[in-house]
Amino acid sequence: MATTSHKAYTQSATTILSTELNSITANNNTSLSSAIDNTTNLDLFMDVELVLAAQGSSRSNGAYVALYMVQALDGTNYGDAQELTAKLIATFPLDAATTARRSTFQDIPIPPGLIKVFARNVTGQTLAASGNTVKYRTHSVQTV
């Protein structure tokens, strides 16, 4: 009987958002990231890590950062960095503190093409002026 398991990551962790997150005010979106090209590896999943530097003011109760994905279905034109029309792929819950935080989200399905991501700050406060990142790694499954 065949067994299905994860394949190894096809790349090292890659920063996809950094300066786009710096000083982003509450309830606003970052600009789109650079492209994630999944046309060759054809990976099925993406793991992401959010790192936030310490904030100047305490986050609101129920604070989070949302990560969205847009696709270039035609290989050229991406959807807008608009949370109402993009696909929500991860929500990173945060405590009502100012402390730096690191959080991961695993096994996000991704299409076999070009995608970009953007984040939405729903912390109730402006993010720190530096030290914020989103990194990703892609992987698939194998049957043996």
PDB file of N, CA, C and O in Angstrom, residues 38-86:
ATOM      1  N   ASN A  38       5.967  29.529  -8.593  1.00  0.00           N
ATOM      2  CA  ASN A  38       5.740  28.106  -8.361  1.00  0.00           C
ATOM      3  C   ASN A  38       5.470  27.373  -9.675  1.00  0.00           C
ATOM      4  O   ASN A  38       4.810  26.352  -9.704  1.00  0.00           O
ATOM      5  N   THR A  39       5.984  27.921 -10.792  1.00  0.00           N
ATOM      6  CA  THR A  39       5.741  27.301 -12.093  1.00  0.00           C
ATOM      7  C   THR A  39       6.658  26.109 -12.352  1.00  0.00           C
ATOM      8  O   THR A  39       6.308  25.238 -13.145  1.00  0.00           O
ATOM      9  N   THR A  40       7.808  26.040 -11.707  1.00  0.00           N
ATOM     10  CA  THR A  40       8.743  24.930 -11.923  1.00  0.00           C
ATOM     11  C   THR A  40       8.618  23.871 -10.836  1.00  0.00           C
ATOM     12  O   THR A  40       8.448  22.685 -11.124  1.00  0.00           O
ATOM     13  N   ASN A  41       8.695  24.281  -9.566  1.00  0.00           N
ATOM     14  CA  ASN A  41       8.631  23.312  -8.465  1.00  0.00           C
ATOM     15  C   ASN A  41       7.257  22.668  -8.333  1.00  0.00           C
ATOM     16  O   ASN A  41       7.133  21.539  -7.893  1.00  0.00           O
ATOM     17  N   LEU A  42       6.219  23.414  -8.685  1.00  0.00           N
ATOM     18  CA  LEU A  42       4.836  22.937  -8.567  1.00  0.00           C
ATOM     19  C   LEU A  42       4.532  22.409  -7.169  1.00  0.00           C
ATOM     20  O   LEU A  42       3.859  21.391  -6.998  1.00  0.00           O
ATOM     21  N   ASP A  43       5.041  23.128  -6.160  1.00  0.00           N
ATOM     22  CA  ASP A  43       4.765  22.751  -4.782  1.00  0.00           C
ATOM     23  C   ASP A  43       3.293  22.940  -4.471  1.00  0.00           C
ATOM     24  O   ASP A  43       2.600  23.759  -5.088  1.00  0.00           O
ATOM     25  N   LEU A  44       2.818  22.188  -3.498  1.00  0.00           N
ATOM     26  CA  LEU A  44       1.406  22.241  -3.122  1.00  0.00           C
ATOM     27  C   LEU A  44       1.134  23.164  -1.945  1.00  0.00           C
ATOM     28  O   LEU A  44       0.023  23.651  -1.791  1.00  0.00           O
ATOM     29  N   PHE A  45       2.158  23.371  -1.107  1.00  0.00           N
ATOM     30  CA  PHE A  45       1.944  24.096   0.141  1.00  0.00           C
ATOM     31  C   PHE A  45       3.037  25.114   0.412  1.00  0.00           C
ATOM     32  O   PHE A  45       4.155  24.991  -0.086  1.00  0.00           O
ATOM     33  N   MET A  46       2.705  26.072   1.257  1.00  0.00           N
ATOM     34  CA  MET A  46       3.648  27.090   1.699  1.00  0.00           C
ATOM     35  C   MET A  46       3.508  27.233   3.209  1.00  0.00           C
ATOM     36  O   MET A  46       2.393  27.266   3.733  1.00  0.00           O
ATOM     37  N   ASP A  47       4.634  27.307   3.914  1.00  0.00           N
ATOM     38  CA  ASP A  47       4.663  27.637   5.336  1.00  0.00           C
ATOM     39  C   ASP A  47       5.156  29.073   5.446  1.00  0.00           C
ATOM     40  O   ASP A  47       6.031  29.485   4.676  1.00  0.00           O
ATOM     41  N   VAL A  48       4.592  29.839   6.356  1.00  0.00           N
ATOM     42  CA  VAL A  48       4.983  31.243   6.507  1.00  0.00           C
ATOM     43  C   VAL A  48       5.303  31.549   7.967  1.00  0.00           C
ATOM     44  O   VAL A  48       4.786  30.906   8.878  1.00  0.00           O
ATOM     45  N   GLU A  49       6.171  32.536   8.148  1.00  0.00           N
ATOM     46  CA  GLU A  49       6.557  32.995   9.482  1.00  0.00           C
ATOM     47  C   GLU A  49       6.454  34.509   9.517  1.00  0.00           C
ATOM     48  O   GLU A  49       7.000  35.200   8.665  1.00  0.00           O
ATOM     49  N   LEU A  50       5.743  35.018  10.505  1.00  0.00           N
ATOM     50  CA  LEU A  50       5.645  36.462  10.752  1.00  0.00           C
ATOM     51  C   LEU A  50       6.533  36.801  11.930  1.00  0.00           C
ATOM     52  O   LEU A  50       6.451  36.158  12.978  1.00  0.00           O
ATOM     53  N   VAL A  51       7.387  37.816  11.750  1.00  0.00           N
ATOM     54  CA  VAL A  51       8.203  38.342  12.845  1.00  0.00           C
ATOM     55  C   VAL A  51       7.861  39.818  12.978  1.00  0.00           C
ATOM     56  O   VAL A  51       7.974  40.576  12.012  1.00  0.00           O
ATOM     57  N   LEU A  52       7.409  40.199  14.162  1.00  0.00           N
ATOM     58  CA  LEU A  52       7.117  41.605  14.451  1.00  0.00           C
ATOM     59  C   LEU A  52       8.082  42.115  15.498  1.00  0.00           C
ATOM     60  O   LEU A  52       8.293  41.467  16.528  1.00  0.00           O
ATOM     61  N   ALA A  53       8.644  43.269  15.246  1.00  0.00           N
ATOM     62  CA  ALA A  53       9.477  43.943  16.239  1.00  0.00           C
ATOM     63  C   ALA A  53       8.559  44.524  17.320  1.00  0.00           C
ATOM     64  O   ALA A  53       7.350  44.657  17.121  1.00  0.00           O
ATOM     65  N   ALA A  54       9.137  44.856  18.443  1.00  0.00           N
ATOM     66  CA  ALA A  54       8.353  45.464  19.525  1.00  0.00           C
ATOM     67  C   ALA A  54       7.669  46.725  19.029  1.00  0.00           C
ATOM     68  O   ALA A  54       8.266  47.518  18.293  1.00  0.00           O
ATOM     69  N   GLN A  55       6.417  46.886  19.400  1.00  0.00           N
ATOM     70  CA  GLN A  55       5.642  48.049  18.992  1.00  0.00           C
ATOM     71  C   GLN A  55       5.697  49.126  20.068  1.00  0.00           C
ATOM     72  O   GLN A  55       5.918  48.838  21.244  1.00  0.00           O
ATOM     73  N   GLY A  56       5.471  50.373  19.666  1.00  0.00           N
ATOM     74  CA  GLY A  56       5.548  51.497  20.593  1.00  0.00           C
ATOM     75  C   GLY A  56       4.388  51.585  21.553  1.00  0.00           C
ATOM     76  O   GLY A  56       4.526  52.105  22.658  1.00  0.00           O
ATOM     77  N   SER A  57       3.233  51.056  21.149  1.00  0.00           N
ATOM     78  CA  SER A  57       2.037  51.073  21.996  1.00  0.00           C
ATOM     79  C   SER A  57       1.424  49.687  22.017  1.00  0.00           C
ATOM     80  O   SER A  57       1.578  48.907  21.073  1.00  0.00           O
ATOM     81  N   SER A  58       0.713  49.378  23.092  1.00  0.00           N
ATOM     82  CA  SER A  58       0.102  48.054  23.223  1.00  0.00           C
ATOM     83  C   SER A  58      -0.904  47.788  22.123  1.00  0.00           C
ATOM     84  O   SER A  58      -1.695  48.665  21.760  1.00  0.00           O
ATOM     85  N   ARG A  59      -0.874  46.562  21.627  1.00  0.00           N
ATOM     86  CA  ARG A  59      -1.853  46.131  20.636  1.00  0.00           C
ATOM     87  C   ARG A  59      -3.225  46.025  21.287  1.00  0.00           C
ATOM     88  O   ARG A  59      -3.338  45.830  22.497  1.00  0.00           O
ATOM     89  N   SER A  60      -4.260  46.101  20.487  1.00  0.00           N
ATOM     90  CA  SER A  60      -5.634  45.965  20.967  1.00  0.00           C
ATOM     91  C   SER A  60      -5.933  44.517  21.336  1.00  0.00           C
ATOM     92  O   SER A  60      -5.282  43.595  20.847  1.00  0.00           O
ATOM     93  N   ASN A  61      -6.933  44.305  22.186  1.00  0.00           N
ATOM     94  CA  ASN A  61      -7.426  42.951  22.429  1.00  0.00           C
ATOM     95  C   ASN A  61      -7.931  42.397  21.115  1.00  0.00           C
ATOM     96  O   ASN A  61      -8.603  43.097  20.358  1.00  0.00           O
ATOM     97  N   GLY A  62      -7.610  41.142  20.821  1.00  0.00           N
ATOM     98  CA  GLY A  62      -8.026  40.531  19.567  1.00  0.00           C
ATOM     99  C   GLY A  62      -7.172  40.935  18.377  1.00  0.00           C
ATOM    100  O   GLY A  62      -7.556  40.717  17.231  1.00  0.00           O
ATOM    101  N   ALA A  63      -6.005  41.520  18.630  1.00  0.00           N
ATOM    102  CA  ALA A  63      -5.118  41.982  17.554  1.00  0.00           C
ATOM    103  C   ALA A  63      -4.628  40.811  16.704  1.00  0.00           C
ATOM    104  O   ALA A  63      -4.457  39.696  17.194  1.00  0.00           O
ATOM    105  N   TYR A  64      -4.401  41.086  15.420  1.00  0.00           N
ATOM    106  CA  TYR A  64      -3.829  40.085  14.524  1.00  0.00           C
ATOM    107  C   TYR A  64      -3.237  40.760  13.292  1.00  0.00           C
ATOM    108  O   TYR A  64      -3.497  41.929  13.017  1.00  0.00           O
ATOM    109  N   VAL A  65      -2.432  40.010  12.583  1.00  0.00           N
ATOM    110  CA  VAL A  65      -1.953  40.396  11.259  1.00  0.00           C
ATOM    111  C   VAL A  65      -2.473  39.334  10.302  1.00  0.00           C
ATOM    112  O   VAL A  65      -2.311  38.137  10.554  1.00  0.00           O
ATOM    113  N   ALA A  66      -3.122  39.763   9.241  1.00  0.00           N
ATOM    114  CA  ALA A  66      -3.668  38.845   8.242  1.00  0.00           C
ATOM    115  C   ALA A  66      -2.763  38.834   7.018  1.00  0.00           C
ATOM    116  O   ALA A  66      -2.226  39.876   6.628  1.00  0.00           O
ATOM    117  N   LEU A  67      -2.595  37.667   6.422  1.00  0.00           N
ATOM    118  CA  LEU A  67      -1.791  37.522   5.215  1.00  0.00           C
ATOM    119  C   LEU A  67      -2.695  37.049   4.081  1.00  0.00           C
ATOM    120  O   LEU A  67      -3.459  36.094   4.254  1.00  0.00           O
ATOM    121  N   TYR A  68      -2.612  37.727   2.954  1.00  0.00           N
ATOM    122  CA  TYR A  68      -3.453  37.449   1.795  1.00  0.00           C
ATOM    123  C   TYR A  68      -2.592  37.085   0.593  1.00  0.00           C
ATOM    124  O   TYR A  68      -1.438  37.490   0.498  1.00  0.00           O
ATOM    125  N   MET A  69      -3.195  36.365  -0.347  1.00  0.00           N
ATOM    126  CA  MET A  69      -2.519  35.957  -1.568  1.00  0.00           C
ATOM    127  C   MET A  69      -3.317  36.424  -2.780  1.00  0.00           C
ATOM    128  O   MET A  69      -4.550  36.376  -2.779  1.00  0.00           O
ATOM    129  N   VAL A  70      -2.588  36.873  -3.810  1.00  0.00           N
ATOM    130  CA  VAL A  70      -3.184  37.159  -5.113  1.00  0.00           C
ATOM    131  C   VAL A  70      -2.391  36.388  -6.159  1.00  0.00           C
ATOM    132  O   VAL A  70      -1.196  36.135  -5.993  1.00  0.00           O
ATOM    133  N   GLN A  71      -3.062  36.005  -7.235  1.00  0.00           N
ATOM    134  CA  GLN A  71      -2.445  35.184  -8.265  1.00  0.00           C
ATOM    135  C   GLN A  71      -2.394  35.944  -9.574  1.00  0.00           C
ATOM    136  O   GLN A  71      -3.248  36.787  -9.850  1.00  0.00           O
ATOM    137  N   ALA A  72      -1.391  35.623 -10.385  1.00  0.00           N
ATOM    138  CA  ALA A  72      -1.330  36.123 -11.762  1.00  0.00           C
ATOM    139  C   ALA A  72      -1.845  34.993 -12.640  1.00  0.00           C
ATOM    140  O   ALA A  72      -1.069  34.195 -13.173  1.00  0.00           O
ATOM    141  N   LEU A  73      -3.143  34.886 -12.756  1.00  0.00           N
ATOM    142  CA  LEU A  73      -3.754  33.781 -13.488  1.00  0.00           C
ATOM    143  C   LEU A  73      -3.271  33.726 -14.933  1.00  0.00           C
ATOM    144  O   LEU A  73      -3.043  32.657 -15.487  1.00  0.00           O
ATOM    145  N   ASP A  74      -3.065  34.910 -15.538  1.00  0.00           N
ATOM    146  CA  ASP A  74      -2.580  34.961 -16.919  1.00  0.00           C
ATOM    147  C   ASP A  74      -1.053  34.988 -16.993  1.00  0.00           C
ATOM    148  O   ASP A  74      -0.483  35.112 -18.070  1.00  0.00           O
ATOM    149  N   GLY A  75      -0.380  34.879 -15.843  1.00  0.00           N
ATOM    150  CA  GLY A  75       1.073  34.884 -15.808  1.00  0.00           C
ATOM    151  C   GLY A  75       1.687  36.270 -15.807  1.00  0.00           C
ATOM    152  O   GLY A  75       2.908  36.405 -15.781  1.00  0.00           O
ATOM    153  N   THR A  76       0.866  37.321 -15.810  1.00  0.00           N
ATOM    154  CA  THR A  76       1.376  38.693 -15.882  1.00  0.00           C
ATOM    155  C   THR A  76       0.707  39.629 -14.879  1.00  0.00           C
ATOM    156  O   THR A  76       1.370  40.365 -14.174  1.00  0.00           O
ATOM    157  N   ASN A  77      -0.612  39.627 -14.835  1.00  0.00           N
ATOM    158  CA  ASN A  77      -1.389  40.602 -14.060  1.00  0.00           C
ATOM    159  C   ASN A  77      -1.879  39.996 -12.749  1.00  0.00           C
ATOM    160  O   ASN A  77      -2.559  38.972 -12.750  1.00  0.00           O
ATOM    161  N   TYR A  78      -1.522  40.662 -11.651  1.00  0.00           N
ATOM    162  CA  TYR A  78      -1.910  40.204 -10.315  1.00  0.00           C
ATOM    163  C   TYR A  78      -3.166  40.923  -9.843  1.00  0.00           C
ATOM    164  O   TYR A  78      -3.439  42.054 -10.239  1.00  0.00           O
ATOM    165  N   GLY A  79      -3.893  40.258  -8.936  1.00  0.00           N
ATOM    166  CA  GLY A  79      -5.013  40.908  -8.280  1.00  0.00           C
ATOM    167  C   GLY A  79      -4.525  42.056  -7.414  1.00  0.00           C
ATOM    168  O   GLY A  79      -3.331  42.189  -7.134  1.00  0.00           O
ATOM    169  N   ASP A  80      -5.443  42.881  -6.982  1.00  0.00           N
ATOM    170  CA  ASP A  80      -5.115  44.047  -6.161  1.00  0.00           C
ATOM    171  C   ASP A  80      -4.786  43.647  -4.725  1.00  0.00           C
ATOM    172  O   ASP A  80      -5.265  42.631  -4.233  1.00  0.00           O
ATOM    173  N   ALA A  81      -3.988  44.470  -4.062  1.00  0.00           N
ATOM    174  CA  ALA A  81      -3.688  44.293  -2.641  1.00  0.00           C
ATOM    175  C   ALA A  81      -4.875  44.829  -1.845  1.00  0.00           C
ATOM    176  O   ALA A  81      -4.805  45.845  -1.165  1.00  0.00           O
ATOM    177  N   GLN A  82      -5.978  44.127  -1.932  1.00  0.00           N
ATOM    178  CA  GLN A  82      -7.258  44.538  -1.343  1.00  0.00           C
ATOM    179  C   GLN A  82      -7.845  43.324  -0.627  1.00  0.00           C
ATOM    180  O   GLN A  82      -8.138  42.310  -1.252  1.00  0.00           O
ATOM    181  N   GLU A  83      -8.002  43.438   0.680  1.00  0.00           N
ATOM    182  CA  GLU A  83      -8.440  42.293   1.473  1.00  0.00           C
ATOM    183  C   GLU A  83      -9.843  41.807   1.125  1.00  0.00           C
ATOM    184  O   GLU A  83     -10.204  40.676   1.421  1.00  0.00           O
ATOM    185  N   LEU A  84     -10.651  42.630   0.483  1.00  0.00           N
ATOM    186  CA  LEU A  84     -12.012  42.216   0.130  1.00  0.00           C
ATOM    187  C   LEU A  84     -12.049  41.315  -1.093  1.00  0.00           C
ATOM    188  O   LEU A  84     -13.032  40.601  -1.313  1.00  0.00           O
ATOM    189  N   THR A  85     -10.995  41.328  -1.912  1.00  0.00           N
ATOM    190  CA  THR A  85     -10.988  40.533  -3.140  1.00  0.00           C
ATOM    191  C   THR A  85      -9.880  39.484  -3.180  1.00  0.00           C
ATOM    192  O   THR A  85      -9.907  38.600  -4.034  1.00  0.00           O
ATOM    193  N   ALA A  86      -8.915  39.556  -2.289  1.00  0.00           N
ATOM    194  CA  ALA A  86      -7.802  38.602  -2.259  1.00  0.00           C
ATOM    195  C   ALA A  86      -8.173  37.400  -1.394  1.00  0.00           C
ATOM    196  O   ALA A  86      -9.153  37.421  -0.644  1.00  0.00           O
TER     197      ALA A  86
END
